[in-house]
């Protein structure tokens, strides 16, 4: 099977899979300016928290690589503008901001160097981040696979696989690793309305990898659990607050309640880069509300409700920490109550992430 | 506003709204043979338990009205065939069987009369049943409206309105009545994948009636409840077992769990004709599983998953009685634990419903 490469730096451009075209077509597109990147992120041609982290990082480089600045002050003015522009694209996923902030900090931390050198360092850092994110996925997968038993039937939502990351995936990475270890598995994929990442992306990706997958509509998960057909729920995350509350694709909170009711373990898989220690609890995570067209049409093509009807279309929801069995990270499997400690330990060794508006 | 007439007997044919064409088009079609009727039920051009009851009753008349039989034995052979044919169309909704059985019993109860007379009596009975079902809806609405407070925000799933009944509706009938009584209301309609009766039918119908309605995807209900935006859940029912377990559109059980978790009252609205005292508990209710195309395509028009993927597509689920606050019927508001008594009281006064296979 050909390798699936969600996002990479190639030919001085950002190369991504246009995920709105799947499962019909595996189409790669090249992005050479940040306006096109912004649109691609907004339209979810690229999505998934870790992949958005890289999009943010490469986006910064794309936005500053051709800047002609006489000094750092001039350079920073332009950098600020690019960072703020990309920051405003989607409000919920932590990693997008992390990627932007990290590149920003490289610039600020090297302000005594030449503009040319700073540009080089930013590209280097983005490439380093790509490798780190890949490594995170492998670690998440290795930790998570320990929880998987032979013949487990795992329910997931949205896409937390290769298409959401640099390689391997978070929730689905665990599936791939468990499978490599010889465990037999069955995955149930919630289709994930309105944009159907579960049926369009997860089912496609799992088929490519030869994993047994069954698609269900989002409202069918409860029945599967009632019938004793689900052993575990594993989802990704878009942002995790300091208290372990998790923002993830709309429908995640629903699954967490169902899992609790049916006494099924509920796991979240995410790299440490998805944690946001500046956010105390889930209540403070900004939730993106998207265009009503996503709900009153089917992928913009068929109208399925009266045009002038009201719509509520939050792209994410917040699952409180008490519904989460554990968060599977690249630093180990963490029960939500221990998240504060993990974040503090990390904070000690790492510089405080800057913020373009700081 | 023009009156919406879901199903009626007109010009010696069954006239129905083709509900697969909504919300784009309000199209009435005439059905003059039972094969076409069978297809219309299967394809859900007509749906909703009470409306299917009438479709079954009128279907029997349609199937026997032109039979040329020398005696009752000959007539009954053909009647058996028609009844069995219609019986096999959809397995879950109680009312379809009730309508068929009731017409069947008219024939058997009048076997000494001429075939011509029996045909007349069947049509009369079907027309009587139409009036009874309308009356049931008004009674359900009147009882249910007592539970509604001013400014209530009600969540519903699928369509339990005019389009599912003869007039007025069950769950939505309560909304209409409460509104007539001057109460201000807001309805949230789950879109109800895969066939989208919530966005296509309920939103359309409520807009026609001037009710404030907001469409959500099925996986967004939990978030609305978390935000304190839902005061009550009211759904219809396709079959109710003797212990008060309720089979209804897939997703209902999910909502019942969410309502329990968020301490929101969960009501089911249905006529007594939806109760099936021969079924002891929900476990014994046969659940229809429908074509995988409904899940891997959007209304048969756009493919949204790999062609060869597995699908689980149950059309209904079963909500256990302990998740139901009360069932709102035409005989009053019944807590699930009292259902057995209500059914026994009814059974005393009424003849046991026959069954074509008895």
XYZ file of C-alpha atoms in Angstrom:
716
model
C 0.000 0.000 0.000
C 1.187 3.458 -0.887
C 2.119 5.609 2.093
C -0.447 8.212 3.081
C 1.239 11.564 3.704
C -1.198 13.995 5.299
C 1.029 17.087 5.292
C 4.661 17.717 4.340
C 7.057 20.376 3.094
C 7.896 19.710 -0.541
C 9.187 21.792 -3.434
C 9.126 24.906 -1.250
C 5.388 24.419 -0.711
C 3.066 22.771 1.791
C 1.764 19.546 0.280
C -1.459 18.185 1.753
C -4.147 15.652 0.970
C -7.387 17.476 0.151
C -9.486 15.563 2.656
C -12.761 16.972 1.369
C -12.280 14.788 -1.720
C -12.055 11.482 0.190
C -13.157 8.703 -0.031
C -13.754 9.223 -3.774
C -10.318 10.604 -4.606
C -6.886 10.675 -2.951
C -5.845 14.095 -4.180
C -2.646 15.881 -3.122
C -2.517 19.655 -3.428
C 0.359 22.134 -3.114
C -0.098 25.334 -1.131
C 2.234 28.242 -1.788
C 0.640 31.139 0.113
C -0.951 31.569 3.516
C -4.274 32.774 2.157
C -4.735 29.428 0.401
C -3.562 27.658 3.549
C -6.058 29.593 5.656
C -8.873 28.560 3.309
C -7.682 24.942 3.309
C -7.768 24.849 7.110
C -11.132 26.615 7.309
C -12.681 24.297 4.718
C -11.115 21.324 6.465
C -9.073 20.146 3.498
C -6.602 19.585 6.297
C -7.832 18.931 9.832
C -6.994 16.983 12.968
C -5.194 18.638 15.876
C -1.627 17.305 15.308
C -1.802 17.908 11.540
C -3.037 21.437 12.204
C -0.026 21.952 14.470
C 2.242 21.284 11.523
C 0.047 23.377 9.247
C 0.512 26.252 11.696
C 4.291 25.775 11.862
C 4.787 25.406 8.111
C 2.265 28.204 7.633
C 4.497 30.575 9.570
C 7.458 29.660 7.374
C 5.352 30.008 4.239
C 4.239 33.427 5.425
C 7.695 34.812 6.228
C 10.071 33.030 3.837
C 9.880 35.740 1.171
C 9.765 38.720 3.521
C 12.428 41.286 2.742
C 13.174 42.920 6.090
C 16.060 45.206 6.900
C 16.159 44.294 10.567
C 14.466 42.123 13.180
C 11.931 44.805 14.067
C 10.677 44.926 10.487
C 10.727 41.142 10.286
C 8.793 40.791 13.526
C 6.094 43.183 12.382
C 5.413 40.927 9.412
C 5.712 37.775 11.508
C 3.159 39.145 13.990
C 0.758 39.740 11.138
C 1.188 36.241 9.718
C 0.851 34.640 13.159
C -2.282 36.574 14.005
C -3.798 35.756 10.618
C -3.259 32.012 11.035
C -4.312 32.153 14.691
C -7.752 33.421 13.734
C -8.528 30.567 11.365
C -9.990 27.982 13.727
C -10.442 28.670 17.428
C -10.542 25.281 19.148
C -7.649 22.948 18.231
C -4.728 23.617 20.571
C -2.047 22.349 18.200
C -2.607 24.997 15.547
C -1.657 27.622 18.137
C 1.165 25.477 19.459
C 2.725 25.228 15.996
C 2.417 28.955 15.404
C 3.720 29.859 18.864
C 6.679 27.533 18.609
C 7.866 29.077 15.342
C 7.220 32.512 16.759
C 9.392 31.718 19.761
C 12.215 30.533 17.491
C 12.192 33.968 15.870
C 12.071 35.882 19.124
C 14.709 33.632 20.717
C 17.104 34.346 17.828
C 16.450 38.008 17.269
C 20.169 38.781 17.315
C 20.719 36.620 14.236
C 20.191 37.736 10.639
C 16.707 37.580 9.132
C 17.975 34.994 6.658
C 19.260 32.835 9.500
C 16.004 33.175 11.461
C 14.083 31.988 8.400
C 16.352 28.950 8.184
C 15.917 28.224 11.881
C 12.126 28.410 11.587
C 12.089 25.869 8.757
C 14.430 23.636 10.729
C 12.195 23.887 13.782
C 9.090 23.054 11.718
C 10.859 19.978 10.329
C 11.920 19.033 13.844
C 8.330 19.385 14.966
C 7.202 17.052 12.164
C 9.609 14.394 13.438
C 8.522 14.978 17.032
C 4.862 14.641 16.136
C 5.536 11.365 14.311
C 7.456 10.122 17.317
C 4.596 11.181 19.635
C 2.152 9.119 17.603
C 4.345 6.002 17.851
C 4.632 6.486 21.605
C 0.887 7.056 22.051
C 0.288 3.943 19.977
C 2.712 1.867 22.041
C 1.256 2.949 25.368
C -2.301 2.617 24.124
C -1.826 -0.809 22.560
C -1.120 -2.192 26.040
C -4.753 -1.509 26.907
C -6.077 -3.426 23.907
C -7.032 -7.070 24.316
C -7.315 -9.661 21.590
C -10.744 -9.451 19.862
C -11.517 -6.024 21.317
C -14.246 -4.066 19.598
C -13.346 -0.397 19.647
C -15.689 2.490 18.944
C -14.278 5.768 17.644
C -15.557 9.084 16.311
C -14.298 11.496 13.665
C -10.790 10.728 12.409
C -7.872 10.485 14.785
C -5.692 8.529 12.401
C -3.014 9.084 9.798
C -5.158 11.741 8.163
C -5.271 13.770 11.388
C -1.572 13.506 12.146
C 1.785 13.208 10.489
C 1.775 9.463 10.434
C 0.106 6.600 12.237
C -2.471 8.602 14.165
C -3.496 8.895 17.798
C -6.645 6.827 18.514
C -6.184 4.844 15.293
C -2.433 4.554 15.852
C -3.298 2.441 18.887
C -5.366 0.191 16.639
C -2.520 -0.161 14.103
C 0.003 -0.973 16.826
C -2.273 -3.523 18.534
C -2.850 -5.143 15.156
C 0.943 -5.278 14.499
C 1.257 -7.013 17.858
C -1.040 -9.714 16.507
C -4.237 -8.697 18.274
C -7.447 -9.180 16.341
C -9.610 -6.097 16.384
C -12.847 -4.722 15.160
C -13.454 -0.984 14.834
C -16.819 0.759 14.753
C -16.616 4.232 13.221
C -19.270 6.845 14.015
C -19.896 8.621 10.725
C -19.578 12.005 12.502
C -22.074 14.452 11.083
C -22.030 17.030 9.714
C -18.773 16.606 7.760
C -18.616 12.814 8.013
C -14.955 12.390 8.890
C -15.818 8.970 10.345
C -17.298 7.442 7.219
C -15.276 9.458 4.700
C -11.853 9.370 6.365
C -11.652 6.806 9.185
C -13.430 4.029 7.276
C -11.283 4.749 4.201
C -8.054 4.806 6.175
C -8.832 1.635 8.139
C -9.777 -0.179 4.899
C -6.441 0.907 3.403
C -4.712 -0.615 6.417
C -6.747 -3.820 6.284
C -8.531 -3.259 9.605
C -12.060 -4.660 10.085
C -14.261 -1.569 10.191
C -18.019 -1.025 10.436
C -19.622 2.362 9.843
C -22.577 3.494 11.923
C -24.611 6.679 12.103
C -23.851 8.674 15.240
C -27.200 7.832 16.827
C -26.531 4.067 16.646
C -23.657 3.897 19.146
C -25.961 3.506 22.145
C -27.612 0.428 20.613
C -24.245 -1.211 19.922
C -23.286 -0.679 23.564
C -26.666 -1.963 24.782
C -26.075 -5.130 22.756
C -22.676 -5.638 24.421
C -20.799 -5.103 21.150
C -18.317 -2.410 22.284
C -15.380 -3.074 24.624
C -13.695 0.328 24.526
C -14.208 3.823 23.203
C -11.090 5.672 22.008
C -11.189 9.174 20.573
C -8.697 11.899 19.733
C -8.677 15.401 21.244
C -8.484 18.944 19.925
C -7.584 20.630 23.189
C -7.187 19.352 26.736
C -7.583 21.742 29.659
C -5.331 21.702 32.720
C -7.961 19.760 34.683
C -8.248 17.042 32.025
C -11.493 18.205 30.417
C -11.310 17.375 26.707
C -12.554 19.339 23.732
C -12.965 17.072 20.736
C -15.199 16.630 17.683
C -18.897 17.149 18.389
C -20.409 13.847 19.542
C -17.489 12.881 21.799
C -19.249 14.027 24.968
C -22.301 12.021 23.892
C -20.160 8.877 23.559
C -18.537 9.498 26.949
C -21.959 9.568 28.633
C -23.042 6.405 26.798
C -19.797 4.672 27.810
C -20.315 5.654 31.459
C -23.915 4.387 31.359
C -22.852 1.037 29.870
C -19.692 0.785 32.022
C -17.357 0.805 29.033
C -13.882 2.376 29.378
C -13.573 5.713 27.610
C -10.079 6.743 26.480
C -8.755 9.879 24.829
C -5.513 9.634 22.815
C -3.497 12.802 22.215
C 0.061 14.125 22.252
C 1.153 16.411 25.072
C 1.104 19.232 22.503
C -2.703 19.097 22.658
C -2.714 20.033 26.344
C -3.269 23.686 27.142
C -2.202 24.432 30.672
C -3.330 28.023 30.321
C -6.923 26.793 30.172
C -8.142 25.767 33.631
C -11.224 23.775 32.637
C -13.264 22.801 29.611
C -15.655 25.685 30.196
C -12.931 28.087 29.084
C -12.190 26.356 25.769
C -13.597 28.414 22.874
C -15.866 26.247 20.740
C -16.051 26.966 17.026
C -19.554 27.211 15.616
C -19.575 26.535 11.905
C -21.791 27.519 8.966
C -25.408 26.317 9.087
C -25.042 25.041 5.524
C -23.123 22.056 6.909
C -26.293 20.925 8.698
C -29.059 21.908 6.279
C -27.262 20.433 3.281
C -25.434 17.175 2.698
C -21.850 18.244 1.987
C -23.225 21.365 0.345
C -24.847 19.336 -2.404
C -28.380 18.354 -1.346
C -30.649 20.486 0.758
C -32.231 18.486 3.580
C -34.036 21.119 5.644
C -36.062 24.265 5.022
C -33.629 27.024 3.918
C -34.685 29.487 6.568
C -34.599 27.083 9.518
C -32.435 27.823 12.560
C -29.403 25.622 13.107
C -27.038 24.912 16.002
C -23.695 23.696 14.620
C -20.880 23.523 17.175
C -17.841 21.736 15.706
C -16.654 20.467 19.098
C -17.927 19.569 22.514
C -16.326 19.318 25.939
C -16.114 16.047 27.855
C -15.593 16.590 31.572
C -12.656 14.757 33.146
C -14.886 12.544 35.314
C -16.190 10.719 32.233
C -12.683 9.882 30.986
C -11.013 6.649 32.086
C -7.559 7.837 31.024
C -5.755 10.009 28.509
C -3.218 8.116 26.428
C -0.297 10.454 25.699
C 3.259 10.228 24.417
C 4.341 10.596 28.058
C 2.281 7.631 29.219
C -1.285 6.818 30.178
C -2.579 9.511 32.494
C -5.751 9.392 34.593
C -7.412 12.831 34.330
C -6.785 13.576 38.015
C -3.014 13.344 37.442
C -2.911 15.680 34.478
C -1.991 18.747 36.472
C 1.152 16.985 37.763
C 2.159 15.831 34.299
C 1.771 19.321 32.919
C 3.784 20.844 35.772
C 6.600 18.341 35.261
C 6.707 19.251 31.610
C 6.494 22.949 32.330
C 9.566 22.772 34.565
C 11.761 21.487 31.751
C 10.318 23.546 28.942
C 10.184 27.283 28.334
C 6.762 28.876 28.629
C 5.215 28.966 25.207
C 4.907 32.449 23.941
C 1.886 33.913 22.291
C 1.817 36.414 19.411
C -0.409 38.665 21.474
C 1.804 38.387 24.583
C -51.866 27.397 5.613
C -53.102 24.540 3.475
C -54.022 21.444 5.438
C -51.409 18.657 5.366
C -53.117 15.309 4.722
C -50.648 12.478 5.294
C -52.898 9.599 4.172
C -56.519 9.338 3.112
C -58.934 7.328 0.973
C -59.843 9.282 -2.127
C -61.177 8.418 -5.592
C -61.063 4.697 -4.695
C -57.323 4.961 -4.073
C -54.974 5.594 -1.174
C -53.695 9.156 -1.381
C -50.446 9.894 0.446
C -47.750 12.557 0.636
C -44.523 11.165 -0.838
C -42.396 12.036 2.180
C -39.129 11.195 0.423
C -39.650 14.384 -1.633
C -39.850 16.739 1.348
C -38.710 19.401 2.153
C -38.179 20.295 -1.522
C -41.637 19.317 -2.753
C -45.040 18.622 -1.203
C -46.106 15.894 -3.604
C -49.299 13.841 -3.236
C -49.437 10.431 -4.919
C -52.303 8.013 -5.509
C -51.834 4.302 -4.871
C -54.177 1.825 -6.523
C -52.557 -1.558 -5.845
C -50.928 -3.227 -2.853
C -47.596 -3.805 -4.580
C -47.166 -0.053 -4.986
C -48.327 0.429 -1.411
C -45.792 -2.148 -0.188
C -43.009 -0.284 -2.002
C -44.207 3.071 -0.671
C -44.083 1.754 2.903
C -40.725 0.059 2.402
C -39.183 3.170 0.842
C -40.750 5.271 3.582
C -42.798 7.450 1.262
C -45.249 6.929 4.098
C -43.992 6.271 7.618
C -44.781 6.877 11.262
C -46.561 4.279 13.351
C -50.118 5.714 13.366
C -49.996 6.538 9.643
C -48.758 3.019 8.936
C -51.738 1.684 10.900
C -54.051 3.389 8.430
C -51.883 2.296 5.503
C -52.320 -1.300 6.720
C -56.081 -0.938 7.102
C -56.633 0.803 3.756
C -54.113 -1.605 2.235
C -56.309 -4.551 3.196
C -59.291 -2.908 1.530
C -57.216 -2.057 -1.545
C -56.084 -5.676 -1.721
C -59.539 -7.255 -1.462
C -61.925 -4.739 -3.003
C -61.765 -6.273 -6.472
C -61.616 -9.929 -5.425
C -64.290 -12.035 -7.056
C -64.948 -14.793 -4.523
C -67.847 -17.252 -4.589
C -67.902 -17.733 -0.846
C -66.193 -16.668 2.370
C -63.636 -19.495 2.187
C -62.414 -18.286 -1.200
C -62.498 -14.687 0.002
C -60.547 -15.549 3.142
C -57.826 -17.320 1.180
C -57.194 -14.138 -0.763
C -57.503 -11.969 2.344
C -54.916 -14.156 4.113
C -52.533 -13.617 1.239
C -52.990 -9.845 1.211
C -52.621 -9.620 4.988
C -49.468 -11.717 5.045
C -47.993 -9.693 2.178
C -48.525 -6.375 3.953
C -47.445 -7.860 7.285
C -44.025 -8.687 5.877
C -43.264 -5.142 4.739
C -41.788 -3.603 7.878
C -41.315 -5.600 11.072
C -41.194 -3.075 13.916
C -44.084 -0.592 13.942
C -46.968 -2.092 15.904
C -49.682 -0.053 14.205
C -49.157 -1.523 10.747
C -50.074 -4.915 12.186
C -52.886 -3.433 14.241
C -54.478 -1.931 11.119
C -54.177 -5.174 9.193
C -55.441 -7.296 12.092
C -58.388 -5.057 12.763
C -59.606 -5.288 9.148
C -58.969 -9.006 9.197
C -61.117 -9.377 12.295
C -63.960 -7.480 10.648
C -63.922 -10.064 7.858
C -63.781 -13.059 10.186
C -66.404 -11.567 12.515
C -68.816 -11.170 9.588
C -68.160 -14.378 7.716
C -71.889 -15.145 7.479
C -72.461 -12.002 5.442
C -71.978 -11.701 1.687
C -68.507 -10.977 0.306
C -69.800 -7.660 -1.014
C -71.075 -6.709 2.442
C -67.800 -7.748 4.086
C -65.896 -5.488 1.683
C -68.196 -2.606 2.616
C -67.719 -3.296 6.317
C -63.931 -3.321 5.934
C -63.911 0.082 4.245
C -66.262 1.405 6.917
C -63.969 0.078 9.647
C -60.891 1.616 8.009
C -62.674 4.976 7.861
C -63.719 4.560 11.502
C -60.094 3.832 12.373
C -58.999 7.058 10.640
C -61.411 9.045 12.811
C -60.271 7.174 15.922
C -56.599 7.863 15.194
C -57.299 11.561 14.694
C -59.187 11.588 17.963
C -56.297 9.773 19.697
C -53.872 12.465 18.560
C -56.066 15.238 19.945
C -56.331 13.415 23.264
C -52.562 12.752 23.446
C -51.973 16.418 22.654
C -54.386 17.568 25.352
C -52.887 15.339 28.032
C -49.337 16.128 26.958
C -49.838 19.895 26.781
C -50.513 19.876 30.520
C -46.854 18.953 31.040
C -45.560 21.857 28.958
C -44.618 25.088 30.663
C -44.342 28.515 29.100
C -40.934 28.963 27.396
C -40.153 25.238 27.452
C -37.420 24.061 25.099
C -38.340 20.634 23.799
C -36.007 18.204 22.048
C -37.450 15.633 19.658
C -36.191 13.047 17.190
C -37.461 11.763 13.851
C -40.984 12.934 12.997
C -43.880 12.277 15.335
C -46.075 14.964 13.857
C -48.794 15.403 11.281
C -46.672 13.534 8.743
C -46.531 10.451 10.988
C -50.219 10.408 11.842
C -53.592 11.279 10.456
C -53.573 14.778 11.778
C -51.875 16.801 14.494
C -49.271 14.225 15.497
C -48.225 12.629 18.763
C -45.057 14.287 20.145
C -45.548 17.343 17.897
C -49.303 17.364 18.559
C -48.403 18.229 22.152
C -46.349 21.160 20.858
C -49.225 22.396 18.669
C -51.722 22.154 21.526
C -49.418 23.898 24.024
C -48.907 26.667 21.491
C -52.690 26.997 20.977
C -52.963 27.377 24.739
C -50.663 30.391 24.437
C -47.455 28.827 25.699
C -44.250 30.003 24.047
C -42.095 27.120 22.921
C -38.865 26.299 21.219
C -38.283 22.949 19.545
C -34.909 21.365 18.796
C -35.147 18.692 16.085
C -32.480 15.975 15.829
C -31.894 15.544 12.102
C -32.220 11.750 12.515
C -29.738 10.002 10.273
C -29.787 8.107 8.049
C -33.055 9.215 6.430
C -33.208 12.639 8.068
C -36.852 12.705 9.069
C -35.970 15.327 11.670
C -34.512 17.910 9.316
C -36.557 16.970 6.245
C -39.969 16.438 7.867
C -40.141 17.770 11.438
C -38.387 21.061 10.659
C -40.568 21.504 7.566
C -43.773 20.713 9.419
C -42.972 22.951 12.394
C -42.054 25.822 10.061
C -45.408 25.360 8.296
C -47.104 25.670 11.667
C -45.070 28.702 12.708
C -43.265 26.976 15.582
C -39.719 28.119 16.498
C -37.522 25.189 15.432
C -33.752 24.614 15.419
C -32.167 21.670 13.595
C -29.182 19.869 15.090
C -27.151 16.845 14.062
C -27.887 13.839 16.256
C -24.521 14.051 18.004
C -25.187 17.611 19.218
C -28.033 16.835 21.635
C -25.686 16.107 24.553
C -24.061 19.528 24.245
C -27.424 21.299 24.229
C -28.351 19.462 27.430
C -24.957 20.214 29.005
C -25.567 23.906 28.282
C -28.939 23.741 30.053
C -30.852 24.469 26.858
C -33.325 21.549 26.941
C -36.244 21.288 29.386
C -37.941 18.160 28.054
C -37.454 15.392 25.539
C -40.580 14.106 23.789
C -40.497 11.364 21.150
C -43.001 9.138 19.392
C -43.024 5.330 19.508
C -43.227 2.519 16.976
C -44.086 -0.261 19.401
C -44.454 -0.372 23.182
C -44.028 -3.680 25.017
C -46.245 -4.770 27.901
C -43.594 -3.664 30.406
C -43.333 -0.166 28.934
C -40.103 -0.645 26.972
C -40.338 1.499 23.840
C -39.122 0.766 20.326
C -38.732 3.979 18.378
C -36.524 5.525 15.698
C -32.821 4.793 16.124
C -31.302 7.426 18.381
C -34.188 7.508 20.859
C -32.388 5.263 23.369
C -29.347 7.542 23.074
C -31.494 10.581 23.951
C -33.087 8.745 26.877
C -29.641 8.065 28.390
C -28.576 11.677 27.838
C -31.802 12.914 29.438
C -31.256 10.662 32.477
C -27.662 11.878 32.802
C -28.715 15.523 32.662
C -31.875 14.986 34.803
C -34.223 16.077 32.037
C -37.696 14.474 31.822
C -38.030 12.017 28.935
C -41.534 11.471 27.555
C -42.892 9.155 24.887
C -46.144 10.096 23.130
C -48.173 7.354 21.443
C -51.727 6.103 21.020
C -52.793 2.933 22.833
C -52.780 1.240 19.389
C -48.965 1.342 19.536
C -48.908 -0.884 22.630
C -48.369 -4.568 22.016
C -49.388 -6.573 25.057
C -48.262 -9.804 23.405
C -44.669 -8.553 23.662
C -43.447 -8.878 27.236
C -40.369 -6.654 26.999
C -38.360 -4.633 24.518
C -35.969 -7.526 23.984
C -38.703 -9.354 22.082
C -39.468 -6.528 19.657
C -38.101 -7.363 16.196
C -35.839 -4.554 14.980
C -35.701 -3.849 11.260
C -32.211 -3.550 9.814
C -32.221 -1.571 6.610
C -30.048 -1.372 3.507
C -26.420 -0.290 4.016
C -26.827 2.195 1.183
C -28.743 4.455 3.566
C -25.544 4.868 5.615
C -22.811 4.853 2.967
C -24.618 7.331 0.762
C -26.440 10.551 1.429
C -30.043 9.821 0.424
C -28.698 7.530 -2.289
C -27.075 10.454 -4.094
C -23.527 10.974 -2.805
C -21.244 8.185 -1.651
C -19.645 9.023 1.689
C -17.816 5.819 2.629
C -15.802 3.127 0.875
C -18.265 0.977 -1.164
C -17.193 -2.291 0.406
C -17.244 -1.143 4.030
C -19.377 -2.956 6.612
C -22.394 -1.124 7.972
C -24.738 -1.541 10.934
C -28.078 0.104 10.143
C -30.866 -0.681 12.601
C -33.927 1.491 11.932
C -35.057 1.438 15.562
C -33.766 1.024 19.063
C -35.334 -0.006 22.351
C -35.518 2.325 25.330
C -35.998 0.444 28.603
C -38.912 1.566 30.769
C -36.647 2.836 33.587
C -35.386 5.664 31.371
C -38.902 6.889 30.569
C -40.551 9.492 32.802
C -44.020 8.767 31.417
C -45.858 7.665 28.302
C -48.413 10.183 27.084
C -51.334 8.257 25.572
C -54.906 8.910 24.486
C -55.961 7.251 27.758
C -53.875 9.563 29.924
C -50.300 9.995 31.069
C -48.971 6.638 32.225
C -45.763 5.994 34.171
C -44.129 2.905 32.648
C -44.725 0.835 35.787
C -48.504 1.248 35.397
C -48.649 0.179 31.783
C -49.542 -3.388 32.493
C -52.694 -2.261 34.395
C -53.718 0.106 31.597
C -53.339 -2.632 29.021
C -55.342 -5.109 31.139
C -58.152 -2.595 31.641
C -58.313 -2.066 27.899
C -58.114 -5.784 27.234
C -61.169 -6.467 29.407
C -63.417 -4.248 27.333
C -62.017 -5.147 23.920
C -61.911 -8.390 21.942
C -58.463 -9.946 21.622
C -56.938 -8.768 18.367
C -56.668 -11.572 15.903
C -53.639 -12.314 13.772
C -53.574 -13.639 10.197
C -51.369 -16.482 11.314
C -53.630 -17.396 14.276
